[in-house]
XYZ file of C-alpha atoms in Angstrom:
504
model
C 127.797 204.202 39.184
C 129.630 201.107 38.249
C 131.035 197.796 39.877
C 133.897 197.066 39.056
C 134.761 193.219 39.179
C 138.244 192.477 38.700
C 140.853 189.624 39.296
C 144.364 191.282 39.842
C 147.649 189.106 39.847
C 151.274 190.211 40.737
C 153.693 189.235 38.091
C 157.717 189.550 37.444
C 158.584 192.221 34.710
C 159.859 188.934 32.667
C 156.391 188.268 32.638
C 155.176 190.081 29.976
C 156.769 188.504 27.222
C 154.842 185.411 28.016
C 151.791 187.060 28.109
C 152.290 188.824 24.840
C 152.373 185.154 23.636
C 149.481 184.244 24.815
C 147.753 187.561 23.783
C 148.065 186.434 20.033
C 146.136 182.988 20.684
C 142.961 185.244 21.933
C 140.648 187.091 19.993
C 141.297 190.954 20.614
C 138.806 193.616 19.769
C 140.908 196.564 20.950
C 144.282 197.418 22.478
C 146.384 200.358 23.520
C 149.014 201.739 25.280
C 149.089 204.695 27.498
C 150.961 206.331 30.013
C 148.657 206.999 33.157
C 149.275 208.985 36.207
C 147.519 208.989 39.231
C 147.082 210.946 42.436
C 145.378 209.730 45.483
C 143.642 211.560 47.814
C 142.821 211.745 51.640
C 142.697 213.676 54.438
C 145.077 213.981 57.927
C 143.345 211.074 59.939
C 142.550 209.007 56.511
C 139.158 209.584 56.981
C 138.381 208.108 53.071
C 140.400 205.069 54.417
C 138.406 204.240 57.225
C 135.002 204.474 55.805
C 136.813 202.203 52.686
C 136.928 204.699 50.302
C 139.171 205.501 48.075
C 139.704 208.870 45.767
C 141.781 209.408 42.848
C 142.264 211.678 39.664
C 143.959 209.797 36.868
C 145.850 211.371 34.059
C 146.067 210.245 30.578
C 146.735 212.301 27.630
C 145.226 215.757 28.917
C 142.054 214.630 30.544
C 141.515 214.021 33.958
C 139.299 211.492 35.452
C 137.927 212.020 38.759
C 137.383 208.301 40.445
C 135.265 207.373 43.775
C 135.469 203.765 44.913
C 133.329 202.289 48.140
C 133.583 199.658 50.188
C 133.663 196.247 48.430
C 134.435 192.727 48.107
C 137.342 190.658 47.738
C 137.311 187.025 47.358
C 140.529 185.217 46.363
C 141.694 187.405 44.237
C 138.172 188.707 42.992
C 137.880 192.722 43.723
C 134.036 194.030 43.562
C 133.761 197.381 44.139
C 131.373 200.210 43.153
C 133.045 203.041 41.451
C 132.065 206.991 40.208
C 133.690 208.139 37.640
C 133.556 212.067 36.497
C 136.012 213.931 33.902
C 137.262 217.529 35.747
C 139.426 220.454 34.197
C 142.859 219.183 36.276
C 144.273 217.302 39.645
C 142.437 219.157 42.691
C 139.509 217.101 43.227
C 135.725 218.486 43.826
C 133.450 215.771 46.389
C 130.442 217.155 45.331
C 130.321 215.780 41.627
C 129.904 212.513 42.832
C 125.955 211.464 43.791
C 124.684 212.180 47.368
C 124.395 208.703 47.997
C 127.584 207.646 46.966
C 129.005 208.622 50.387
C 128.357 206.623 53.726
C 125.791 207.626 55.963
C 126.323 210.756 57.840
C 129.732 211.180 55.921
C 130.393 215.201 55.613
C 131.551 215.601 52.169
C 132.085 219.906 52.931
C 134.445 218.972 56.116
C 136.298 215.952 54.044
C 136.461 218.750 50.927
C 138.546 221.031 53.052
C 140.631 218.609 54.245
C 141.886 216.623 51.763
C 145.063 216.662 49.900
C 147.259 214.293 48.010
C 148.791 211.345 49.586
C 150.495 209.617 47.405
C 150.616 208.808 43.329
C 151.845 206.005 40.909
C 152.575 206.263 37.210
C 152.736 203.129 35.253
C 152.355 202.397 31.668
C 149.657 200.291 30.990
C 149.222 198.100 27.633
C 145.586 197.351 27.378
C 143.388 194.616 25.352
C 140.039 194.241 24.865
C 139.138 190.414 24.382
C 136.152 188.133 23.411
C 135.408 184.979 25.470
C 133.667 181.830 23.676
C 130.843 182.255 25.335
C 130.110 186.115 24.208
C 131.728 187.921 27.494
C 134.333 190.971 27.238
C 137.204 190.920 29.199
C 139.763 194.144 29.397
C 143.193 192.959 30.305
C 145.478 195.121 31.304
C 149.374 194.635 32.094
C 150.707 197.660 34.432
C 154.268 198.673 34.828
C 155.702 201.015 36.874
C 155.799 202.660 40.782
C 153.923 204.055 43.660
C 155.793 206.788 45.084
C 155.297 209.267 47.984
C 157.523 211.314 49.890
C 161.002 210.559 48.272
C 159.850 206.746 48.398
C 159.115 204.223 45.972
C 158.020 200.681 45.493
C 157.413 198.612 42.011
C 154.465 197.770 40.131
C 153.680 195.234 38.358
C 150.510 193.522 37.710
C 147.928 192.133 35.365
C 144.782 192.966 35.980
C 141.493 191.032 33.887
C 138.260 193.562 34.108
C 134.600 191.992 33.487
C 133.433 194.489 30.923
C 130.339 192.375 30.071
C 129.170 188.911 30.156
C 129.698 186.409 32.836
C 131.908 186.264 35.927
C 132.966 182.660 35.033
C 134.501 184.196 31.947
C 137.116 186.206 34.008
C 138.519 182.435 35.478
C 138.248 181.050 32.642
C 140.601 183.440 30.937
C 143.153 183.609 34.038
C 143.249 179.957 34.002
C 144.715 179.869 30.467
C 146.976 183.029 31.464
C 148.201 181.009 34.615
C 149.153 177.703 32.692
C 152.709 178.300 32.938
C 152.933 180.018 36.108
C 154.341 183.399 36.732
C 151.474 184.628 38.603
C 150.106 185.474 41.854
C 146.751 186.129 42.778
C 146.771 190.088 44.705
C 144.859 191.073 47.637
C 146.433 194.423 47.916
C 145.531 197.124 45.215
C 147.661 199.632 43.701
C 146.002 202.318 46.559
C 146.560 199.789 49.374
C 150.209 199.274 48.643
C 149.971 203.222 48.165
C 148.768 203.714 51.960
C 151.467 201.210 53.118
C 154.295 203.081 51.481
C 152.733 206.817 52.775
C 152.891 205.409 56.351
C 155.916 203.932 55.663
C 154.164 200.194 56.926
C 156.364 197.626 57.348
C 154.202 195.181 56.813
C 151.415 192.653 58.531
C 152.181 189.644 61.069
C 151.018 186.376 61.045
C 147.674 185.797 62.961
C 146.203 182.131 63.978
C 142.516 181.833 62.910
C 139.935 182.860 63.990
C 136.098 181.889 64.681
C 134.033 182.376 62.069
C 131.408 184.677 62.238
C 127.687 183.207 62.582
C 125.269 183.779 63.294
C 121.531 182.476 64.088
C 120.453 183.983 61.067
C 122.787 181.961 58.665
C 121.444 178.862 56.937
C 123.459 175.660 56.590
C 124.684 176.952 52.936
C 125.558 180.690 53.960
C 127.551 179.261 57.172
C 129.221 176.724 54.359
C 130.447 179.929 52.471
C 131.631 182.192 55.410
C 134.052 179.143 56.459
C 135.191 178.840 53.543
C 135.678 182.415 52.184
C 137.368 182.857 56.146
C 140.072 180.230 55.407
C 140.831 182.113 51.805
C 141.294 185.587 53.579
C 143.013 183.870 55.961
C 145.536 182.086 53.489
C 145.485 185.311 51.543
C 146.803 187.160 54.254
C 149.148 185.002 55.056
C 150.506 184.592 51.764
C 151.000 188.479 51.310
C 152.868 188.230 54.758
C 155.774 185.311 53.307
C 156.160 187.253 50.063
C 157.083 190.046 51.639
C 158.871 188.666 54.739
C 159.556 185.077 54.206
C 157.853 184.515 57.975
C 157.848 180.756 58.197
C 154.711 181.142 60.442
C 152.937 182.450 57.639
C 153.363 178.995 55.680
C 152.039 177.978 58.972
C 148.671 179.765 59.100
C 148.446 178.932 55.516
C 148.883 175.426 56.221
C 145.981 176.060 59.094
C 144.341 177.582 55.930
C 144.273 174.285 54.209
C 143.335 172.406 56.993
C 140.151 174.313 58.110
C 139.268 174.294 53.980
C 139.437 170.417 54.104
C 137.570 170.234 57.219
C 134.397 172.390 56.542
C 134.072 169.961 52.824
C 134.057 166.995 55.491
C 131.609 168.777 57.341
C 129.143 169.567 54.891
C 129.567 166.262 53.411
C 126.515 164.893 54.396
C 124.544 167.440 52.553
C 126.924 168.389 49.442
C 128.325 165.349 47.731
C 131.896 164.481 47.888
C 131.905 164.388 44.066
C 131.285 168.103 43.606
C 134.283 168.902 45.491
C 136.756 165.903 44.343
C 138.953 168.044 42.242
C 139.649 170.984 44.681
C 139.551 168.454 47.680
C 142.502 166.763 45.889
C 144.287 169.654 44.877
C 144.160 170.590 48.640
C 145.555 167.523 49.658
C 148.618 168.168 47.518
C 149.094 171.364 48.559
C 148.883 170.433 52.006
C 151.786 167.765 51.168
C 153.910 170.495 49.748
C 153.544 172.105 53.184
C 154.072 168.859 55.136
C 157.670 169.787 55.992
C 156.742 172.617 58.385
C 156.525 170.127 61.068
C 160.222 169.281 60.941
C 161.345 172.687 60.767
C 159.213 173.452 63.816
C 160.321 170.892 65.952
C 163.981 171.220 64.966
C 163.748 175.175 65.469
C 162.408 174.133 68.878
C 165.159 172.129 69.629
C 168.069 174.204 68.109
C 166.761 177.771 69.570
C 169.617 179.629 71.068
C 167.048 180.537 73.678
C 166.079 177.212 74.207
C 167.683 174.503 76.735
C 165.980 171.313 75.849
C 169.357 170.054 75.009
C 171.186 171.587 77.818
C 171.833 168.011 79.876
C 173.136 166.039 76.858
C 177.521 165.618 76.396
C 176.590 165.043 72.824
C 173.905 168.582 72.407
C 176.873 169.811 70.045
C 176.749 166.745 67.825
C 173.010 166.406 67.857
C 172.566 170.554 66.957
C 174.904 169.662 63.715
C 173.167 166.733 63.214
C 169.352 168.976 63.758
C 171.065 171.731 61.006
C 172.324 169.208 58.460
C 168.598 168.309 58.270
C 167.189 171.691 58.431
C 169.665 172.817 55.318
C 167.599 169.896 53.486
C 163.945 171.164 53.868
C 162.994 173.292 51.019
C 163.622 177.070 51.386
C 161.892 180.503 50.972
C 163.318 180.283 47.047
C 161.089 176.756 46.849
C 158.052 178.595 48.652
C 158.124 181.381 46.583
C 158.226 179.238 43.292
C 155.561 177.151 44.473
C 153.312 180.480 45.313
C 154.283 181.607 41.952
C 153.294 177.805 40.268
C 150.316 177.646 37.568
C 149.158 174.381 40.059
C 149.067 176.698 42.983
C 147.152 179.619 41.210
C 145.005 177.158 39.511
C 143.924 176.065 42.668
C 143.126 179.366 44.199
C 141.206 180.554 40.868
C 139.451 176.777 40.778
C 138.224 177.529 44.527
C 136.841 181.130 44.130
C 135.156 180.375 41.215
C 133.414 177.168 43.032
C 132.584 179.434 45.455
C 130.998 182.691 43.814
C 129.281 179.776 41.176
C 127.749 177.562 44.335
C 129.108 175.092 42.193
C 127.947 172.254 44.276
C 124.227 173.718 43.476
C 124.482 170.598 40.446
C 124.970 167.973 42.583
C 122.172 168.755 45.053
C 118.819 166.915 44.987
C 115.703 168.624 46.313
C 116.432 166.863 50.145
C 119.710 168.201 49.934
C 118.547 172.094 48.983
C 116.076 171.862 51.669
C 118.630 170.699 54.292
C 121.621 173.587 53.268
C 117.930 175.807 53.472
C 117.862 174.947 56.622
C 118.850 176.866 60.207
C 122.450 176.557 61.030
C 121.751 176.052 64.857
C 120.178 172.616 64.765
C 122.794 171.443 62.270
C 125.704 172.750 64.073
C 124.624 171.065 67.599
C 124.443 167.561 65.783
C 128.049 168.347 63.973
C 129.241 168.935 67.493
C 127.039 166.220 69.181
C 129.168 163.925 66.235
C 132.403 165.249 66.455
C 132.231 164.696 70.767
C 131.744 161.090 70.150
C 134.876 160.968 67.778
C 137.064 162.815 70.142
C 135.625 159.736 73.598
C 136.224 157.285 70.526
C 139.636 158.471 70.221
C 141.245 159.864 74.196
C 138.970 156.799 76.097
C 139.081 157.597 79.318
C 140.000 154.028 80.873
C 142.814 153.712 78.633
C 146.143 154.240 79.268
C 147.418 155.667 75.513
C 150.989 155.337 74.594
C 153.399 157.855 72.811
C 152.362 156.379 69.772
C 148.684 156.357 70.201
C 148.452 160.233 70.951
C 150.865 160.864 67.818
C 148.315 158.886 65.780
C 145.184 160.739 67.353
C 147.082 164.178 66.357
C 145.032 164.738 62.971
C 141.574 163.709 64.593
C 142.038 166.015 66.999
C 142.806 168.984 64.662
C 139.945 168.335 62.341
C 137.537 168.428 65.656
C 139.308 171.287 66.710
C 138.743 173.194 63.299
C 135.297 171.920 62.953
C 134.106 174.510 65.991
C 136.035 177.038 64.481
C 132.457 176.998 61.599
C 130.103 177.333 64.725
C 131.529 178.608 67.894
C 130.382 182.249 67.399
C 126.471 180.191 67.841
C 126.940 179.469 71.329
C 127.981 181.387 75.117
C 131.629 182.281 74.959
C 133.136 181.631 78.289
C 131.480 178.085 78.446
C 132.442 177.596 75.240
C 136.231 178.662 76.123
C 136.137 176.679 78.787
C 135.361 173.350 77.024
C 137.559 173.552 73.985
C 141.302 175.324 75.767
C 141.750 171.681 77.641
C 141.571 170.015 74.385
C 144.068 172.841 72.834
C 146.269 172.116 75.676
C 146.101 168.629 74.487
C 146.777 169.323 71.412
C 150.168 171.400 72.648
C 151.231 168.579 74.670
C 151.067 166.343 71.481
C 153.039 168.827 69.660
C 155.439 169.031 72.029
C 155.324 164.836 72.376
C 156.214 165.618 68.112
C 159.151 168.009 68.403
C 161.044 165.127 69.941
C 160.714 163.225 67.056
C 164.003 164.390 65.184
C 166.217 163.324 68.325
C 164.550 159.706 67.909
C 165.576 159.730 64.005
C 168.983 160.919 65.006
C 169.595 158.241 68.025
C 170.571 155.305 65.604
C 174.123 157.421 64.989
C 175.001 157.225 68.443
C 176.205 154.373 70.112
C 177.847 153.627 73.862
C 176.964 155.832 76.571
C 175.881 158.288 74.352
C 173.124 156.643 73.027
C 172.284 154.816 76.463
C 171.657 158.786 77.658
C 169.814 160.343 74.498
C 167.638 157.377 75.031
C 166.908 157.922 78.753
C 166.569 161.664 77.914
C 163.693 160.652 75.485
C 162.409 158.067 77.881
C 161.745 160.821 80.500
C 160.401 163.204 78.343
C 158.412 161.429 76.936
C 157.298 160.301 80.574
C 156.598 163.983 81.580
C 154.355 165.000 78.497
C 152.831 161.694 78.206
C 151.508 162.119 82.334
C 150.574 166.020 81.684
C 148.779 164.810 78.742
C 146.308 162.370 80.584
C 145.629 164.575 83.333
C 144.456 167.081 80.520
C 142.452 164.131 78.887
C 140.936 163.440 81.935
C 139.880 166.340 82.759
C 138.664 167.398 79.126
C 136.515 164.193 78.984
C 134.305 165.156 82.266
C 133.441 168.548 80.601
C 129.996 169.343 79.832
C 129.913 169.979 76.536
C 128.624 173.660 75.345
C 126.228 172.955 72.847
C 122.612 171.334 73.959
């Protein structure tokens, strides 16, 4: 048995030529080229899938290679997975040469045997280097080119992936940062057998998602409860990125930007424990990203306003100017071409690699002093009711209850309140459900209403090009909504401010 631990990245066929220039600046023990075909296996109900498994016999030259892969890991990018490998005499596969305990618990290899049969296949050609790191590790990169096919259907691939033959981990991001420095690549969450499945059951692909609560438990420590936030926002960005490459979903950028947000939030968290300094870089890169992103506001609340279904402009003589108006400014936000190029950047795969690696390294271990390593030691619980205690007396700081807040205050409160939001997000799985429901959905409604109080913004930019009656009614049109969201919106701060909080 093996592990295999793997970064894969989807490339454009123009691709390789820029990789077989950076090929001759690295030392190469070996390369090759081969032609490799390979049939997947399964049975009826996909019972390999849903213990995780997959099973495939790969061709090259005339011997056959009989592969088992279990359940695994996949971190940004990062795929660990154990693997079996056994040569066989052709393409039917036999169970029983892998080891007993290779299978799940209580898995029947004899009833899976008779049932399985081939699913789908892909060919590619795959040119194949063996390379030295600096620091003594050996990396096999491979570039793969061709399809997965099943049942008269086809789809492309195309795809480097970097293998850890020996040596360190940090030796595989080292070498895809210098691959990455002039873009062209995309970190992959889906391998060549997952796009496989997708095609057999002719999948048309995933939908966007909002997040969702973390999950800890009692049992995590301060620094384990640090990683599962932040390894749950880069599945969650992950997933959502797959989504707008294949769909261009605008939500997706959404739930990416959500991503971002709950990434920023759990370093602020932590803070008090892990230095700002060990995070600077990626907290900055983060922050840029999220400013590429910043747009998705607009489109939101101009979508909102321009919906054919919707009739928040139904009462205005001038709704045809103002929808020409709310287009002219939609044609100017960037596009799915800009979103794709930006997904496809070396900054935005530099971050991703940067973050997985500071991850799997704990590279924030360097900053800590003893205190510090005893406190991320520590029991989450205790440490999650003061972050909570904290982030309650930020959120009376911010929606007092005695004062009457303006338009303009809520607007401004808008970030605070998402950061407090996101910050249960890390602990709400610690504490009774329904009570804990019923504390934080008043503050979500908030939230909504100050949305909604947003979406009204691009009217306001567009009133200055009106003039006469016309303006006179867009601006008692604003006046009243405003009215209406701003009194729904202190009844729900009222009301959210005399809640017992859920934590002790």
């Amino acid at each position: 048995m093996e592990t295999e631990i793997e970064l894969k990245f989807i490339v454009s066929p123009e691709f390789s030529s820029q990789l077989l220039n950076k090929i001759t600046e690295a030392k190469i023990l070996q390369q090759s080229s081969r032609e490799l075909g390979n049939i997947y296996f399964d049975t009826p109900d996909q019972l390999l899938r849903q213990h995780d498994i997959g099973l495939r016999i790969r061709r090259f030259d005339d011997v056959y290679v009989q592969t088992l892969k279990t359940a695994g890991r996949v971190v940004a990018g990062l795929h660990q997975r154990p693997e079996y490998n056994v040569e066989i005499d052709g393409d039917t596969p036999t169970l029983a040469l892998h080891p007993a305990d290779a299978w799940p618990e209580g898995f029947d290899v004899d009833v899976a045997q008779q049932q399985i049969k081939p699913l789908f296949s892909t060919d590619f050609t795959r040119q194949q280097w063996l390379v030295a790191m600096p620091d003594g590790s050996q990396i096999e990169l491979a570039y793969d080119h061709g399809e997965v096919h099943t049942n008269g259907k086809s789809s492309p691939i195309c795809e480097v992936e970097l293998e850890l033959k020996s040596g360190q981990t940090d030796a595989l991001f080292t070498l895809a940062r210098e691959l990455c420095a002039d873009g062209g690549m995309r970190l992959g969450n889906l391998s060549k057998a997952a796009r496989g499945y997708r095609l057999a059951a002719d999948y048309q692909g995933d939908t966007p998602k909002p997040l969702t609560l973390v999950a800890t438990t009692e049992q995590d420590t301060v620094e384990s409860t640090f990683i599962k936030t932040l390894e749950h926002a880069l599945e969650h960005w992950l997933y959502h990125e797959q989504i707008y490459t294949e769909s261009q979903d605008q939500q997706a950028l959404v739930q990416i930007s959500q991503s971002l947000s709950l990434l920023r939030q759990t370093f602020a968290t932590f803070g008090g424990i892990i230095p700002r300094r060990a995070s600077a870089l990626l907290r900055q890169e983060l922050q840029w990203l999220e400013g590429e992103l910043a747009w998705l506001e607009d489109a939101n609340s101009i979508q909102a306003l321009t919906d054919d279904k919707s009739y928040v402009l139904r009462k205005l003589n001038v709704r045809k100017s103002l929808q020409q108006q709310l287009d002219a400014r939609y044609e100017q936000l960037p596009d799915s071409e800009d979103m794709l190029r930006l997904m496809n950047s070396a900054r935005y795969c530099g971050l991703l690699l940067d973050l997985s690696r500071w991850i799997l390294s704990r590279g924030w271990q360097p900053f800590l002093d003893d205190k510090s390593r005893a406190k991320l030691a520590g029991a989450i619980k205790p440490f999650a009711d003061n972050m909570l205690s904290r982030s309650w007396r930020e959120l009376l700081d911010a929606f007092p209850a005695e004062r009457q807040l303006t338009r303009s205050d809520y607007l401004d409160q808008k970030p605070r309140l998402q950061r407090n939001l996101m910050c249960g997000l890390s602990f709400a799985e610690l504490y009774d459900p329904e009570w804990r429901q019923a504390f934080r959905m008043p503050w979500f409604d908030l939230l909504q209403g100050i949305e909604d109080l947003y979406a009204l913004e691009p009217i306001r930019q567009l009133l200055p090009l009106f003039e006469g009656d016309d303006f006179v009614q867009i601006e008692r049109w604003l006046q009243r909504q405003n009215e209406s969201l701003i009194h729904a919106m202190d009844q729900t701060r009222k009301m959210s401010i005399e809640l017992a909080p859920y934590w002790p």
